[in-house]
Amino acid sequence: MLKAKFITGLDIGSENIKILVVEERKGDSEPEVLKYFRFPSEGIRKGTIINVEQASNSLRSALEEFQNSFEQKINSAIVNISGSHIFSTPSRGVIAVSRADQKISPEDIDRVLQAAQTFSLPSNKEVLDTIVKEFIIDGEKGIKEPLGMKGIRLEAEILALCGFSPYIKNLTDTVLNAGLQIQDIFVSPLASSRAVLTPRQKELGVVLLDIGAGTTSLAVFEEGDLIQASIFPIGSGHITNDIAIGLRCDIDTAERIKLEYGSCFLHSGKKKEKIKNIHKEEPLVFSLKMLGKIIEARISEIFDLTNKELKKIARQGKLPAGVVLTGGGAKLPKIGEMAKKELKLSCKIGYPKGIAGLEQDPSFALVAGLVLSGLDSEQEQPVFGEKFTTKIKKIFKIFIP
């Protein structure tokens, strides 16, 4: 039996279920990989669970197969939530400082955060996560730790990450039905950014794009704060579908073509390739130029959606640390060059950091981020008294007027 304390990340994706178990280390040592596992998923479309029974069965099968080669039983996991129903909304709370000497107390901070949390949402929406962006004292912005400072008026700005309640319940039901307890839930783009982005990138201003099979997650940071998050219902799996339609082949052959010949680079001339057609005797002959056009069209759509999100917050082409691409879709050849052209930003491919022994593969970013985010939560210490932490307690109910 393993005596070391370990933590489990569970990425429930449109094509695969990924499980990552790491061993916690004392001090500043990085956690170390104990086991990584990937298993096909069912009942999930565009990041959202549409069939709880199918999703539960596939997760249960994944766990059973995983446990066959891992001696310690997994009872709980840190889970991601994805889908285009996820959205972010800013909110602000305002209070008068209570003490006669105008010194801000832990109670004042608790009150202003409660005020910031008090906003209306439709009854079928709820908050998944809430990030404190800054405090404002008598109009002075950019304050991170107001405890002990003096002022008359205290404000708090937060960013709430929200989702559609039935979809959230589908996720929790799926995990619980498979026999797992949920240790924590993190919104996908926030988890991916934890594993991939550096503090300097977040401080300068950066957009992360995690291109998965069924969705693309976006997170924008500036001055260290998350300022925008969203999830597009388009991913690299849609490229496979487009190839199957455009080249008139089956989906398995289309996936092989994407992996072996796919590129965002448009080939000139009439060069053709030949590949064995899985379900037919004759090989499939296709044009590399045609393949490039199919891939470019779908990737261009993802970047168009990204530009629209950046335009909403007046950051289009204005992020000094550029764009960081991660997820399985980031492995597509020449995608970085296309991102530079379409987004007018510098571009890097993001690999997960902070876990010893983890393969340097962009497709591991989300599950690695779940584990690291879970470790952060465990180590998070109260800053302004027992009730307050930098990140407000998750999945609280909003006051409905």
Coordinates of C-alpha atoms in Angstrom, one line a residue:
M1 CA 0.0 0.0 0.0
L2 CA 1.2 3.5 -0.8
K3 CA 1.7 5.5 2.4
A4 CA 2.2 8.9 0.7
K5 CA -0.6 11.3 0.4
F6 CA -1.9 11.7 -3.2
I7 CA -4.3 13.8 -5.1
T8 CA -6.4 12.9 -8.1
G9 CA -7.4 15.1 -11.1
L10 CA -10.3 14.0 -13.3
D11 CA -10.7 15.6 -16.7
I12 CA -14.1 14.6 -18.2
G13 CA -13.8 15.5 -21.9
S14 CA -15.8 15.1 -25.1
E15 CA -13.6 12.3 -26.4
N16 CA -11.6 11.1 -23.4
I17 CA -11.6 10.8 -19.7
K18 CA -8.2 11.6 -18.2
I19 CA -7.1 10.6 -14.7
L20 CA -3.9 12.0 -13.1
V21 CA -2.7 10.9 -9.7
V22 CA 0.2 12.8 -8.1
E23 CA 2.0 12.4 -4.8
E24 CA 2.2 15.4 -2.6
R25 CA 5.7 16.4 -1.5
K26 CA 6.7 18.5 1.5
G27 CA 8.2 21.9 1.3
D28 CA 8.8 23.5 -2.2
S29 CA 9.3 20.1 -4.0
E30 CA 7.0 19.6 -7.0
P31 CA 4.3 16.9 -6.7
E32 CA 5.3 13.8 -8.6
V33 CA 3.3 11.7 -11.1
L34 CA 2.2 8.3 -9.8
K35 CA -0.2 7.4 -12.6
Y36 CA -1.7 8.9 -15.7
F37 CA -4.6 7.2 -17.6
R38 CA -6.7 8.0 -20.6
F39 CA -10.0 6.3 -21.5
P40 CA -12.7 7.0 -24.2
S41 CA -15.7 8.9 -22.9
E42 CA -19.4 8.6 -23.9
G43 CA -22.5 10.8 -23.3
I44 CA -20.5 14.0 -23.6
R45 CA -20.9 16.6 -26.4
K46 CA -19.0 19.9 -26.7
G47 CA -17.8 19.6 -23.1
T48 CA -21.3 19.1 -21.7
I49 CA -22.8 15.9 -20.3
I50 CA -25.9 15.1 -22.3
N51 CA -26.5 11.6 -21.1
V52 CA -25.7 11.0 -17.4
E53 CA -26.1 7.2 -17.7
Q54 CA -23.7 6.8 -20.6
A55 CA -21.2 9.2 -19.0
S56 CA -21.4 7.5 -15.6
N57 CA -20.9 4.1 -17.2
S58 CA -17.8 5.2 -19.2
L59 CA -16.3 6.9 -16.1
R60 CA -17.0 3.8 -14.0
S61 CA -15.3 1.6 -16.7
A62 CA -12.3 4.0 -16.7
L63 CA -12.0 3.9 -12.9
E64 CA -12.2 0.1 -12.9
E65 CA -9.5 -0.2 -15.5
F66 CA -7.4 2.4 -13.8
Q67 CA -7.6 0.6 -10.4
N68 CA -6.4 -2.6 -12.0
S69 CA -2.9 -1.1 -12.3
F70 CA -3.0 1.3 -9.3
E71 CA -2.9 -0.3 -5.9
Q72 CA -4.3 2.6 -3.8
K73 CA -8.1 3.1 -4.1
I74 CA -9.3 6.4 -5.4
N75 CA -12.2 7.7 -3.4
S76 CA -12.3 11.4 -4.5
A77 CA -11.1 13.6 -7.3
I78 CA -10.8 17.2 -8.4
V79 CA -13.1 17.6 -11.4
N80 CA -13.3 20.1 -14.3
I81 CA -16.5 21.6 -15.7
S82 CA -16.7 22.8 -19.3
G83 CA -19.2 23.7 -22.0
S84 CA -20.4 26.9 -23.7
H85 CA -22.9 27.5 -20.9
I86 CA -20.0 28.7 -18.7
F87 CA -19.7 32.5 -18.6
S88 CA -18.1 35.2 -16.4
T89 CA -19.7 38.3 -15.0
P90 CA -18.1 41.1 -12.9
S91 CA -19.6 42.4 -9.7
R92 CA -18.9 45.1 -7.1
G93 CA -19.7 45.4 -3.4
V94 CA -19.6 48.7 -1.4
I95 CA -19.7 49.3 2.4
A96 CA -18.8 52.0 4.9
V97 CA -15.9 51.1 7.2
S98 CA -17.3 50.3 10.6
R99 CA -14.6 51.3 13.1
A100 CA -14.4 54.8 14.5
D101 CA -10.7 55.0 13.8
Q102 CA -11.5 54.1 10.1
K103 CA -9.1 51.1 10.2
I104 CA -10.3 48.2 8.0
S105 CA -11.0 45.1 9.9
P106 CA -11.5 41.4 8.8
E107 CA -15.2 41.9 9.5
D108 CA -15.3 44.8 7.0
I109 CA -13.7 42.6 4.4
D110 CA -16.2 39.9 5.0
R111 CA -19.0 42.3 4.6
V112 CA -17.8 43.9 1.4
L113 CA -17.3 40.5 -0.2
Q114 CA -20.8 39.4 0.8
A115 CA -22.1 42.6 -0.8
A116 CA -20.2 41.8 -4.0
Q117 CA -21.7 38.3 -4.0
T118 CA -25.2 39.7 -3.7
F119 CA -26.4 40.0 -7.3
S120 CA -29.2 38.4 -9.3
L121 CA -29.0 35.5 -11.7
P122 CA -31.8 33.6 -13.4
S123 CA -33.0 30.7 -11.3
N124 CA -31.4 28.1 -13.6
K125 CA -27.9 29.6 -13.3
E126 CA -25.4 29.4 -10.4
V127 CA -21.9 30.5 -9.5
L128 CA -19.1 28.0 -9.8
D129 CA -16.2 30.1 -8.7
T130 CA -15.6 33.7 -7.6
I131 CA -12.3 35.5 -8.0
V132 CA -11.4 38.6 -6.0
K133 CA -9.8 41.1 -8.4
E134 CA -9.1 44.1 -6.2
F135 CA -10.2 46.3 -3.4
I136 CA -10.9 50.0 -3.6
I137 CA -10.5 52.4 -0.6
D138 CA -12.0 55.8 -1.0
G139 CA -11.6 55.6 -4.8
E140 CA -8.0 54.3 -4.6
K141 CA -7.9 51.2 -6.9
G142 CA -5.5 48.2 -7.2
I143 CA -5.4 47.3 -3.5
K144 CA -4.9 43.6 -2.9
E145 CA -4.7 43.5 0.9
P146 CA -6.8 46.2 2.6
L147 CA -6.5 44.8 6.1
G148 CA -5.3 47.5 8.5
M149 CA -5.5 50.3 6.0
K150 CA -7.6 53.3 6.8
G151 CA -10.6 54.7 4.9
I152 CA -14.2 55.6 4.9
R153 CA -15.5 53.6 1.9
L154 CA -14.4 50.1 1.0
E155 CA -15.3 48.4 -2.3
A156 CA -14.5 45.0 -3.7
E157 CA -14.4 44.0 -7.4
I158 CA -14.9 40.3 -8.2
L159 CA -15.3 38.1 -11.2
A160 CA -17.9 35.4 -10.9
L161 CA -17.7 32.3 -13.1
C162 CA -21.2 30.9 -13.6
G163 CA -22.9 28.0 -15.3
F164 CA -26.3 26.4 -16.2
S165 CA -27.5 24.6 -13.1
P166 CA -28.9 21.4 -14.8
Y167 CA -25.6 20.9 -16.6
I168 CA -23.7 21.3 -13.3
K169 CA -26.0 18.7 -11.7
N170 CA -25.4 16.4 -14.6
L171 CA -21.7 16.6 -13.9
T172 CA -22.0 16.0 -10.2
D173 CA -24.5 13.1 -10.7
T174 CA -22.1 11.5 -13.3
V175 CA -19.2 11.5 -10.9
L176 CA -21.2 10.4 -7.8
N177 CA -22.9 7.6 -9.8
A178 CA -19.5 6.3 -10.7
G179 CA -18.6 5.9 -7.1
L180 CA -16.4 9.0 -6.6
Q181 CA -16.7 11.9 -4.2
I182 CA -16.0 15.3 -5.6
Q183 CA -13.2 17.0 -3.8
D184 CA -13.4 20.2 -5.7
I185 CA -14.7 21.6 -9.1
F186 CA -12.8 24.0 -11.3
V187 CA -13.8 25.7 -14.5
S188 CA -11.7 24.4 -17.3
P189 CA -9.9 27.5 -18.5
L190 CA -9.0 28.5 -15.0
A191 CA -7.5 25.0 -14.3
S192 CA -5.5 25.0 -17.6
S193 CA -4.1 28.4 -17.0
R194 CA -2.8 27.2 -13.6
A195 CA -0.6 24.5 -15.2
V196 CA 0.6 26.5 -18.3
L197 CA 0.9 30.3 -17.6
T198 CA 3.6 32.0 -15.6
P199 CA 3.0 34.8 -13.1
R200 CA 4.9 37.2 -15.4
Q201 CA 2.6 36.3 -18.3
K202 CA -0.5 36.9 -16.2
E203 CA 1.0 40.2 -14.9
L204 CA 1.8 41.5 -18.4
G205 CA -1.4 40.5 -20.1
V206 CA -2.1 37.2 -21.8
V207 CA -4.8 35.1 -23.4
L208 CA -4.8 31.3 -23.0
L209 CA -6.6 29.1 -25.5
D210 CA -7.0 25.4 -24.6
I211 CA -8.1 23.6 -27.7
G212 CA -9.7 20.4 -26.7
A213 CA -11.7 17.8 -28.7
G214 CA -15.1 19.4 -28.3
T215 CA -14.5 22.8 -26.9
T216 CA -11.9 25.6 -26.8
S217 CA -11.4 27.3 -23.4
L218 CA -10.4 31.0 -23.2
A219 CA -8.9 32.8 -20.2
V220 CA -7.5 36.4 -20.3
F221 CA -5.3 37.7 -17.5
E222 CA -3.9 41.2 -16.8
E223 CA -2.0 42.6 -13.8
G224 CA -2.2 39.1 -12.4
D225 CA -6.0 38.9 -12.4
L226 CA -8.4 36.9 -14.5
I227 CA -10.5 39.5 -16.5
Q228 CA -12.4 37.3 -18.9
A229 CA -13.2 33.6 -19.3
S230 CA -15.4 31.7 -21.8
I231 CA -15.7 28.4 -23.6
F232 CA -16.4 28.0 -27.3
P233 CA -18.3 24.9 -28.5
I234 CA -15.7 24.2 -31.1
G235 CA -12.6 22.0 -30.8
S236 CA -10.1 19.8 -32.7
G237 CA -12.8 17.0 -33.0
H238 CA -14.7 19.3 -35.3
I239 CA -11.7 19.4 -37.7
T240 CA -11.9 15.6 -37.9
N241 CA -15.6 15.8 -38.8
D242 CA -14.8 18.4 -41.4
I243 CA -12.1 16.2 -43.0
A244 CA -14.5 13.2 -43.1
I245 CA -17.1 15.4 -44.9
G246 CA -14.6 17.2 -47.2
L247 CA -12.6 14.1 -48.2
R248 CA -15.6 11.7 -48.1
C249 CA -14.0 9.2 -45.8
D250 CA -15.0 7.6 -42.5
I251 CA -14.3 9.3 -39.2
D252 CA -11.4 7.0 -38.2
T253 CA -9.6 7.6 -41.4
A254 CA -10.2 11.3 -41.1
E255 CA -8.6 11.3 -37.6
R256 CA -5.6 9.5 -39.0
I257 CA -5.3 12.0 -41.8
K258 CA -5.4 14.9 -39.3
L259 CA -2.8 13.3 -37.1
E260 CA -0.4 12.3 -39.9
Y261 CA -0.8 15.1 -42.5
G262 CA -2.8 17.8 -40.8
S263 CA -1.3 21.4 -40.8
C264 CA -2.5 25.0 -40.7
F265 CA -0.1 25.6 -43.6
L266 CA -1.7 25.8 -47.0
H267 CA 0.2 23.7 -49.5
S268 CA 0.7 25.2 -53.0
G269 CA 0.5 23.0 -56.1
K270 CA -1.3 19.8 -56.6
K271 CA 0.6 17.4 -54.3
K272 CA -1.5 14.4 -53.2
E273 CA -1.1 11.8 -50.5
K274 CA -2.4 8.3 -50.2
I275 CA -3.7 6.6 -47.0
K276 CA -5.2 3.2 -46.3
N277 CA -9.0 3.6 -46.0
I278 CA -10.0 1.5 -43.0
H279 CA -13.4 0.4 -44.2
K280 CA -12.6 0.1 -48.0
E281 CA -10.2 -2.0 -50.0
E282 CA -8.9 0.9 -52.2
P283 CA -6.7 3.6 -50.5
L284 CA -7.9 7.1 -50.2
V285 CA -6.1 9.7 -52.4
F286 CA -6.4 13.3 -51.2
S287 CA -5.0 16.7 -51.9
L288 CA -2.8 18.3 -49.2
K289 CA -4.0 21.7 -50.4
M290 CA -7.7 20.7 -49.9
L291 CA -6.8 19.3 -46.4
G292 CA -5.1 22.5 -45.5
K293 CA -8.1 24.6 -46.5
I294 CA -10.4 22.4 -44.4
I295 CA -8.2 22.7 -41.3
E296 CA -7.5 26.4 -41.8
A297 CA -11.3 27.2 -42.0
R298 CA -12.1 25.6 -38.6
I299 CA -9.0 27.1 -36.8
S300 CA -9.8 30.5 -38.3
E301 CA -13.3 30.2 -36.8
I302 CA -11.8 29.6 -33.3
F303 CA -9.5 32.6 -33.7
D304 CA -12.5 34.8 -34.9
L305 CA -14.4 33.9 -31.7
T306 CA -11.2 34.7 -29.7
N307 CA -11.0 38.1 -31.3
K308 CA -14.6 38.8 -30.5
E309 CA -14.1 38.0 -26.8
L310 CA -11.0 40.2 -26.7
K311 CA -12.8 43.0 -28.4
K312 CA -15.5 42.9 -25.7
I313 CA -12.8 43.8 -23.1
A314 CA -10.8 46.1 -25.4
R315 CA -7.8 43.8 -25.5
Q316 CA -7.8 42.7 -29.2
G317 CA -4.2 42.7 -30.3
K318 CA -3.2 44.5 -27.0
L319 CA -1.8 41.8 -24.7
P320 CA 2.0 42.1 -24.3
A321 CA 2.5 38.4 -23.4
G322 CA 0.4 37.4 -26.4
V323 CA -1.5 34.2 -26.8
V324 CA -0.6 30.8 -25.3
L325 CA -2.0 27.7 -27.1
T326 CA -2.4 24.5 -25.2
G327 CA -4.6 21.3 -25.3
G328 CA -4.5 18.6 -28.0
G329 CA -5.3 21.1 -30.7
A330 CA -2.1 23.0 -30.0
K331 CA -0.1 20.2 -31.5
L332 CA -1.4 20.9 -35.0
P333 CA 1.6 22.0 -37.1
K334 CA 1.9 25.7 -38.0
I335 CA -1.0 26.6 -35.7
G336 CA 1.2 29.1 -33.8
E337 CA 2.0 31.0 -37.1
M338 CA -1.7 31.2 -37.9
A339 CA -2.5 32.5 -34.4
K340 CA 0.1 35.3 -34.8
K341 CA -1.5 36.3 -38.1
E342 CA -5.1 36.1 -37.1
L343 CA -4.9 37.4 -33.5
K344 CA -2.0 39.9 -34.1
L345 CA -0.3 38.7 -31.0
S346 CA 2.9 36.8 -30.2
C347 CA 2.3 33.1 -29.7
K348 CA 3.7 30.3 -27.7
I349 CA 2.7 26.6 -27.2
G350 CA 1.9 26.0 -23.5
Y351 CA 3.2 22.9 -21.8
P352 CA 2.1 21.9 -18.3
K353 CA 4.6 22.9 -15.6
G354 CA 5.0 22.2 -11.9
I355 CA 4.5 18.4 -11.8
A356 CA 7.6 16.1 -11.7
G357 CA 7.6 13.3 -14.2
L358 CA 4.7 14.5 -16.3
E359 CA 5.2 14.2 -20.1
Q360 CA 5.6 17.5 -21.8
D361 CA 2.4 17.3 -23.8
P362 CA -0.1 20.2 -24.2
S363 CA -3.1 17.8 -24.0
F364 CA -2.2 17.2 -20.3
A365 CA -2.6 20.9 -19.4
L366 CA -6.2 20.7 -18.0
V367 CA -5.8 17.6 -15.9
A368 CA -2.4 18.9 -14.6
G369 CA -4.1 22.2 -13.7
L370 CA -6.8 20.4 -11.8
V371 CA -4.2 18.7 -9.6
L372 CA -2.2 21.9 -9.0
S373 CA -5.4 24.0 -8.3
G374 CA -6.4 21.3 -5.8
L375 CA -3.1 21.6 -4.1
D376 CA -3.3 25.3 -4.0
S377 CA -6.7 25.1 -2.3
E378 CA -5.3 22.7 0.4
Q379 CA -2.4 25.0 1.1
E380 CA -4.4 28.3 1.0
Q381 CA -4.3 30.0 4.3
P382 CA -6.7 32.6 5.7
V383 CA -5.6 36.1 4.9
F384 CA -8.0 38.3 6.7
G385 CA -9.4 36.0 9.3
E386 CA -10.9 32.6 9.3
K387 CA -13.8 33.3 6.9
F388 CA -11.8 34.9 4.1
T389 CA -9.5 33.5 1.5
T390 CA -8.3 35.0 -1.8
K391 CA -10.8 32.9 -3.6
I392 CA -14.3 33.0 -2.1
K393 CA -15.9 29.7 -1.1
K394 CA -17.1 28.0 -4.2
I395 CA -20.6 27.1 -5.4
F396 CA -22.5 29.4 -3.2
K397 CA -26.1 30.3 -3.9
I398 CA -26.9 33.8 -5.3
F399 CA -29.6 35.9 -3.7
I400 CA -32.5 35.9 -6.1
P401 CA -34.7 39.1 -5.8

